[in-house]
Amino acid sequence: MLNKLEALRIFCTAAETLQFKEAANRLAVSPPVVTRVIAELEDYLGEPLFQRNTRQTKLTDFGREFLPQAQQLLDESERVFVPAKKRKEEEMGGMVRVTVPDLPDLPDEENVLLELLGRLKAYPKLVLDWQKNTVRVNAVEAQIDIGVRIGQAPTDSLLIVKQLGSVQERIVAAPELVAEYGLPKDLDDLKKRYPLNAEHDLNNGRYWAWYFNDQQSLFPAKPVCIGNTAHNTLAAARSGRAVAYVLDWLCEPYLRQGELVELLPDIPKQKWVAYLYRPQRSVTPTRVRVVFDMLAEILAARFQRD
């Protein structure tokens, strides 16, 4: 049989994921290796560890009883027999899945990823799976290790959350549009007289409302321009085609250059939290904790502006 420590590592990972393919991805081995090692370990122990069919995989009663013993044996053996440098290399091997908002909700995304990958060169066995998602995902079901989001920070006790900073939105338009329509008196005037942009909410197929605060909001019922990303929204405003509601970090350069004008700036705007999260697990791999801390440091510099 394969080295017993490696067999225990494969078993513990398979028990955590309950998916042999996912366990193989995390350990950077092929799925047949996981299947073979589990079969050899079951033969060695004389008991089945998993029940598998075409729809699901679950631990047997023996497997559930054996799991804490295997985890303890693995931890103790690694502390005693594995040199510190080698242990670090092994702990940093495998896959880390990160989900981020669809560009440009994540400031400076390309350079964020470049900096993170640069830091991870020290861990050649680590595989980074960087996914962009517009729709909300269930971190556990999607096997997500780390997520970045902007909105209301979750209170889910199953998540570990680290706040990075905050952002808010601004009502903006091109100077030529303001020259044609003038400055709006209030939100009712804006809604009635001005061409507005709308952005699709891909979670439900409707338009996003322009939410300002608990007392004030605006719904662009008859937009003249529609998109599904913040880039589309910014383009609609810069073109002079429509008034748009845009994240501050995205429109600030154009406001400074005079290419955009802020409308109704005195309306109080909700500040949204930028946060990093990871699922709460009984055992969190070292590689996930390391990437989480690296990404938190890199992103905090982007969100914590004067």
Coordinates of C-alpha atoms in Angstrom, one line a residue:
M1 CA 0.0 0.0 0.0
L2 CA 1.0 3.6 -0.5
N3 CA 2.8 5.4 2.3
K4 CA 0.3 5.3 5.2
L5 CA 0.6 9.0 6.0
E6 CA -0.3 9.8 2.4
A7 CA -3.2 7.3 2.5
L8 CA -4.5 9.0 5.6
R9 CA -4.2 12.5 4.0
I10 CA -6.1 11.3 0.9
F11 CA -8.8 9.7 3.1
C12 CA -9.3 12.8 5.2
T13 CA -9.5 15.1 2.2
A14 CA -12.0 12.7 0.5
A15 CA -14.0 12.6 3.8
E16 CA -14.1 16.4 3.8
T17 CA -15.2 16.9 0.2
L18 CA -17.2 13.6 -0.2
Q19 CA -16.2 13.9 -3.9
F20 CA -13.2 11.8 -5.0
K21 CA -12.6 14.2 -8.0
E22 CA -12.6 17.2 -5.8
A23 CA -10.3 15.5 -3.4
A24 CA -7.9 14.8 -6.3
N25 CA -8.0 18.4 -7.3
R26 CA -7.2 19.7 -3.8
L27 CA -4.3 17.2 -3.5
A28 CA -3.0 17.8 -7.1
V29 CA -3.3 14.1 -8.0
S30 CA -5.4 12.2 -10.5
P31 CA -8.9 10.8 -9.5
P32 CA -7.8 7.2 -10.1
V33 CA -5.1 7.7 -7.5
V34 CA -7.7 8.7 -4.9
T35 CA -9.9 5.7 -5.8
R36 CA -7.0 3.2 -5.7
V37 CA -5.6 4.5 -2.3
I38 CA -9.1 4.4 -0.7
A39 CA -9.6 0.9 -2.0
E40 CA -6.2 -0.2 -0.6
L41 CA -6.9 1.5 2.7
E42 CA -10.3 -0.2 3.0
D43 CA -8.6 -3.6 2.2
Y44 CA -5.9 -2.9 4.8
L45 CA -8.5 -2.0 7.5
G46 CA -10.9 -4.7 6.6
E47 CA -13.9 -2.3 6.5
P48 CA -15.5 0.0 3.9
L49 CA -14.9 3.7 4.5
F50 CA -17.3 5.1 1.9
Q51 CA -20.7 4.2 0.4
R52 CA -20.8 5.4 -3.3
N53 CA -23.4 5.3 -6.0
T54 CA -24.0 7.4 -9.1
R55 CA -25.5 10.2 -7.2
Q56 CA -23.6 10.6 -4.0
T57 CA -20.7 9.6 -1.8
K58 CA -21.0 9.4 2.0
L59 CA -19.0 7.9 4.9
T60 CA -19.9 4.5 6.4
D61 CA -20.4 4.2 10.1
F62 CA -16.9 2.8 10.3
G63 CA -15.6 5.7 8.2
R64 CA -17.2 8.3 10.5
E65 CA -15.6 6.6 13.5
F66 CA -12.2 6.3 11.8
L67 CA -12.0 9.9 10.6
P68 CA -11.1 11.6 13.9
Q69 CA -8.5 8.9 14.6
A70 CA -7.1 9.4 11.1
Q71 CA -6.9 13.1 11.5
Q72 CA -5.2 12.8 14.9
L73 CA -2.7 10.2 13.6
L74 CA -1.9 12.4 10.5
D75 CA -1.4 15.5 12.6
E76 CA 0.8 13.8 15.2
S77 CA 2.9 11.9 12.6
E78 CA 3.5 15.0 10.5
R79 CA 4.6 17.0 13.5
V80 CA 7.1 14.3 14.6
F81 CA 8.5 13.0 11.3
V82 CA 8.1 15.7 8.6
P83 CA 10.8 18.4 8.5
A84 CA 9.4 21.9 8.8
K85 CA 10.3 23.0 5.3
K86 CA 8.9 19.9 3.7
R87 CA 5.7 20.1 5.8
K88 CA 5.1 23.6 4.7
E89 CA 5.6 22.6 1.0
E90 CA 3.1 19.7 1.4
E91 CA 0.6 21.9 3.3
M92 CA 0.7 24.5 0.5
G93 CA 0.1 21.9 -2.2
G94 CA -3.3 21.6 -3.9
M95 CA -6.0 23.9 -5.1
V96 CA -7.5 27.1 -3.7
R97 CA -10.7 28.3 -5.3
V98 CA -11.4 32.1 -5.2
T99 CA -14.5 33.8 -6.4
V100 CA -14.6 37.5 -7.1
P101 CA -17.2 39.9 -8.4
D102 CA -17.4 40.4 -12.2
L103 CA -15.1 43.2 -13.3
P104 CA -15.1 46.1 -12.4
D105 CA -16.7 45.6 -9.0
L106 CA -13.2 44.6 -7.9
P107 CA -10.8 47.5 -8.1
D108 CA -7.6 47.0 -10.1
E109 CA -8.4 43.3 -10.5
E110 CA -5.6 42.5 -13.0
N111 CA -2.9 43.9 -10.7
V112 CA -4.5 42.3 -7.7
L113 CA -4.2 38.9 -9.4
L114 CA -0.7 39.7 -10.6
E115 CA 0.5 40.6 -7.1
L116 CA -1.1 37.5 -5.6
L117 CA 0.4 35.2 -8.2
G118 CA 3.7 36.8 -7.7
R119 CA 3.6 36.0 -3.9
L120 CA 2.5 32.4 -4.6
K121 CA 5.6 31.7 -6.7
A122 CA 7.1 30.4 -3.5
Y123 CA 4.6 27.6 -3.5
P124 CA 4.8 25.8 -6.9
K125 CA 2.5 23.0 -5.9
L126 CA -0.4 25.4 -5.2
V127 CA -3.1 25.7 -7.9
L128 CA -5.1 29.0 -7.9
D129 CA -8.6 28.8 -9.4
W130 CA -9.7 32.4 -9.9
Q131 CA -13.4 32.6 -10.8
K132 CA -15.5 35.7 -11.7
N133 CA -19.2 35.5 -10.8
T134 CA -22.0 38.1 -11.2
V135 CA -24.7 35.9 -9.6
R136 CA -24.6 34.9 -5.9
V137 CA -23.1 31.5 -5.3
N138 CA -23.3 29.1 -2.3
A139 CA -19.7 28.8 -1.2
V140 CA -20.2 25.4 0.3
E141 CA -22.1 23.9 -2.6
A142 CA -19.7 25.5 -5.2
Q143 CA -16.6 24.3 -3.2
I144 CA -15.4 27.9 -2.9
D145 CA -12.5 28.4 -0.5
I146 CA -12.4 32.2 -0.6
G147 CA -14.8 34.9 -1.8
V148 CA -14.7 38.6 -2.4
R149 CA -17.9 40.6 -2.4
I150 CA -19.2 44.2 -2.0
G151 CA -22.5 44.8 -0.3
Q152 CA -23.9 44.1 3.2
A153 CA -21.4 42.0 5.2
P154 CA -23.0 38.6 5.9
T155 CA -23.9 37.5 9.4
D156 CA -23.7 33.8 8.6
S157 CA -22.0 32.0 11.4
L158 CA -20.7 29.4 8.9
L159 CA -18.5 32.1 7.3
I160 CA -15.3 33.8 8.4
V161 CA -15.5 37.4 7.2
K162 CA -12.8 40.1 7.0
Q163 CA -13.9 43.7 6.1
L164 CA -11.6 45.5 3.7
G165 CA -13.1 48.9 3.4
S166 CA -16.2 50.5 1.9
V167 CA -17.5 52.0 -1.3
Q168 CA -20.6 54.0 -2.3
E169 CA -22.2 55.1 -5.6
R170 CA -22.7 58.4 -7.3
I171 CA -25.3 59.8 -9.8
V172 CA -23.2 61.0 -12.8
A173 CA -23.7 62.4 -16.2
A174 CA -21.6 63.8 -19.1
P175 CA -21.3 67.6 -19.2
E176 CA -23.2 67.8 -22.6
L177 CA -26.2 66.0 -21.1
V178 CA -26.2 68.4 -18.2
A179 CA -26.0 71.3 -20.6
E180 CA -29.0 70.0 -22.5
Y181 CA -31.2 69.1 -19.5
G182 CA -29.8 71.4 -16.7
L183 CA -29.3 70.2 -13.1
P184 CA -32.1 68.2 -11.6
K185 CA -34.0 69.8 -8.7
D186 CA -34.6 66.5 -6.9
L187 CA -35.0 62.7 -7.5
D188 CA -38.6 63.2 -8.9
D189 CA -37.3 65.7 -11.4
L190 CA -34.4 63.3 -12.3
K191 CA -36.8 60.4 -12.8
K192 CA -39.3 62.4 -14.9
R193 CA -37.2 64.5 -17.2
Y194 CA -33.8 62.7 -17.7
P195 CA -32.7 59.7 -19.7
L196 CA -31.6 57.0 -17.3
N197 CA -29.4 53.9 -17.5
A198 CA -30.4 50.6 -16.0
E199 CA -28.4 47.5 -15.0
H200 CA -29.7 44.0 -15.1
D201 CA -29.7 42.0 -11.8
L202 CA -28.6 38.6 -13.1
N203 CA -29.9 37.0 -9.9
N204 CA -33.6 37.7 -10.9
G205 CA -33.6 39.2 -14.4
R206 CA -34.9 42.6 -13.3
Y207 CA -33.2 46.0 -13.1
W208 CA -31.3 47.1 -10.1
A209 CA -33.0 49.9 -8.2
W210 CA -30.8 52.9 -7.4
Y211 CA -30.7 52.6 -3.7
F212 CA -29.5 55.7 -1.8
N213 CA -30.5 55.2 1.8
D214 CA -33.4 53.8 3.9
Q215 CA -35.7 56.7 2.8
Q216 CA -34.7 57.3 -0.8
S217 CA -34.4 55.2 -3.9
L218 CA -35.1 55.4 -7.6
F219 CA -36.2 52.6 -10.0
P220 CA -35.3 53.3 -13.7
A221 CA -38.6 52.0 -15.1
K222 CA -38.0 53.2 -18.7
P223 CA -34.3 53.3 -19.2
V224 CA -32.8 54.5 -22.5
C225 CA -29.6 52.3 -22.0
I226 CA -29.3 48.9 -20.4
G227 CA -26.3 46.8 -19.5
N228 CA -25.3 44.1 -17.1
T229 CA -21.9 45.3 -15.9
A230 CA -20.5 48.5 -14.2
H231 CA -18.4 49.1 -17.4
N232 CA -21.6 49.3 -19.4
T233 CA -23.0 51.7 -16.9
L234 CA -20.0 53.9 -17.0
A235 CA -19.9 54.0 -20.8
A236 CA -23.6 55.1 -20.9
A237 CA -22.8 58.0 -18.6
R238 CA -19.5 59.0 -20.4
S239 CA -21.2 58.9 -23.8
G240 CA -23.8 61.5 -22.8
R241 CA -26.6 59.1 -23.6
A242 CA -27.9 58.6 -20.0
V243 CA -27.6 59.5 -16.4
A244 CA -26.1 56.6 -14.4
Y245 CA -25.5 55.4 -10.9
V246 CA -21.9 54.3 -10.6
L247 CA -19.4 53.1 -8.0
D248 CA -17.3 55.9 -6.7
W249 CA -13.9 54.4 -7.3
L250 CA -14.9 53.8 -10.9
C251 CA -16.2 57.3 -11.8
E252 CA -13.8 59.4 -9.6
P253 CA -11.1 59.7 -12.3
Y254 CA -13.6 61.1 -14.8
L255 CA -15.1 63.5 -12.3
R256 CA -11.6 64.9 -11.6
Q257 CA -11.0 65.3 -15.3
G258 CA -14.3 67.0 -15.9
E259 CA -15.6 64.2 -18.2
L260 CA -18.4 63.5 -15.8
V261 CA -20.5 65.7 -13.4
E262 CA -22.0 64.5 -10.2
L263 CA -25.8 65.1 -9.8
L264 CA -27.6 65.6 -6.5
P265 CA -24.4 65.1 -4.5
D266 CA -26.2 66.2 -1.2
I267 CA -28.4 63.0 -1.2
P268 CA -27.0 60.7 1.6
K269 CA -25.6 57.5 0.0
Q270 CA -25.4 54.1 1.6
K271 CA -21.8 52.9 2.1
W272 CA -21.3 49.3 1.0
V273 CA -18.8 47.0 2.7
A274 CA -16.1 45.3 0.7
Y275 CA -15.2 42.0 2.4
L276 CA -13.3 38.8 2.1
Y277 CA -14.9 35.6 3.3
R278 CA -14.2 31.9 3.6
P279 CA -16.4 29.0 4.9
Q280 CA -16.0 28.0 8.5
R281 CA -14.6 24.5 8.6
S282 CA -13.5 22.1 11.3
V283 CA -10.1 21.9 9.5
T284 CA -9.0 24.7 7.2
P285 CA -6.0 23.8 5.0
T286 CA -2.9 25.9 5.5
R287 CA -2.9 26.9 1.8
V288 CA -6.4 28.5 2.2
R289 CA -5.4 30.5 5.3
V290 CA -2.2 31.7 3.6
V291 CA -4.0 32.8 0.4
F292 CA -6.8 34.4 2.5
D293 CA -4.3 36.5 4.5
M294 CA -2.3 37.5 1.3
L295 CA -5.5 38.5 -0.5
A296 CA -6.8 40.5 2.5
E297 CA -3.6 42.5 2.6
I298 CA -3.5 43.1 -1.1
L299 CA -7.2 44.2 -1.4
A300 CA -7.2 46.4 1.8
A301 CA -4.7 48.7 0.0
R302 CA -7.2 49.1 -2.8
F303 CA -10.3 49.7 -0.8
Q304 CA -8.9 51.9 2.0
R305 CA -8.7 55.2 0.2
D306 CA -8.7 58.7 1.7

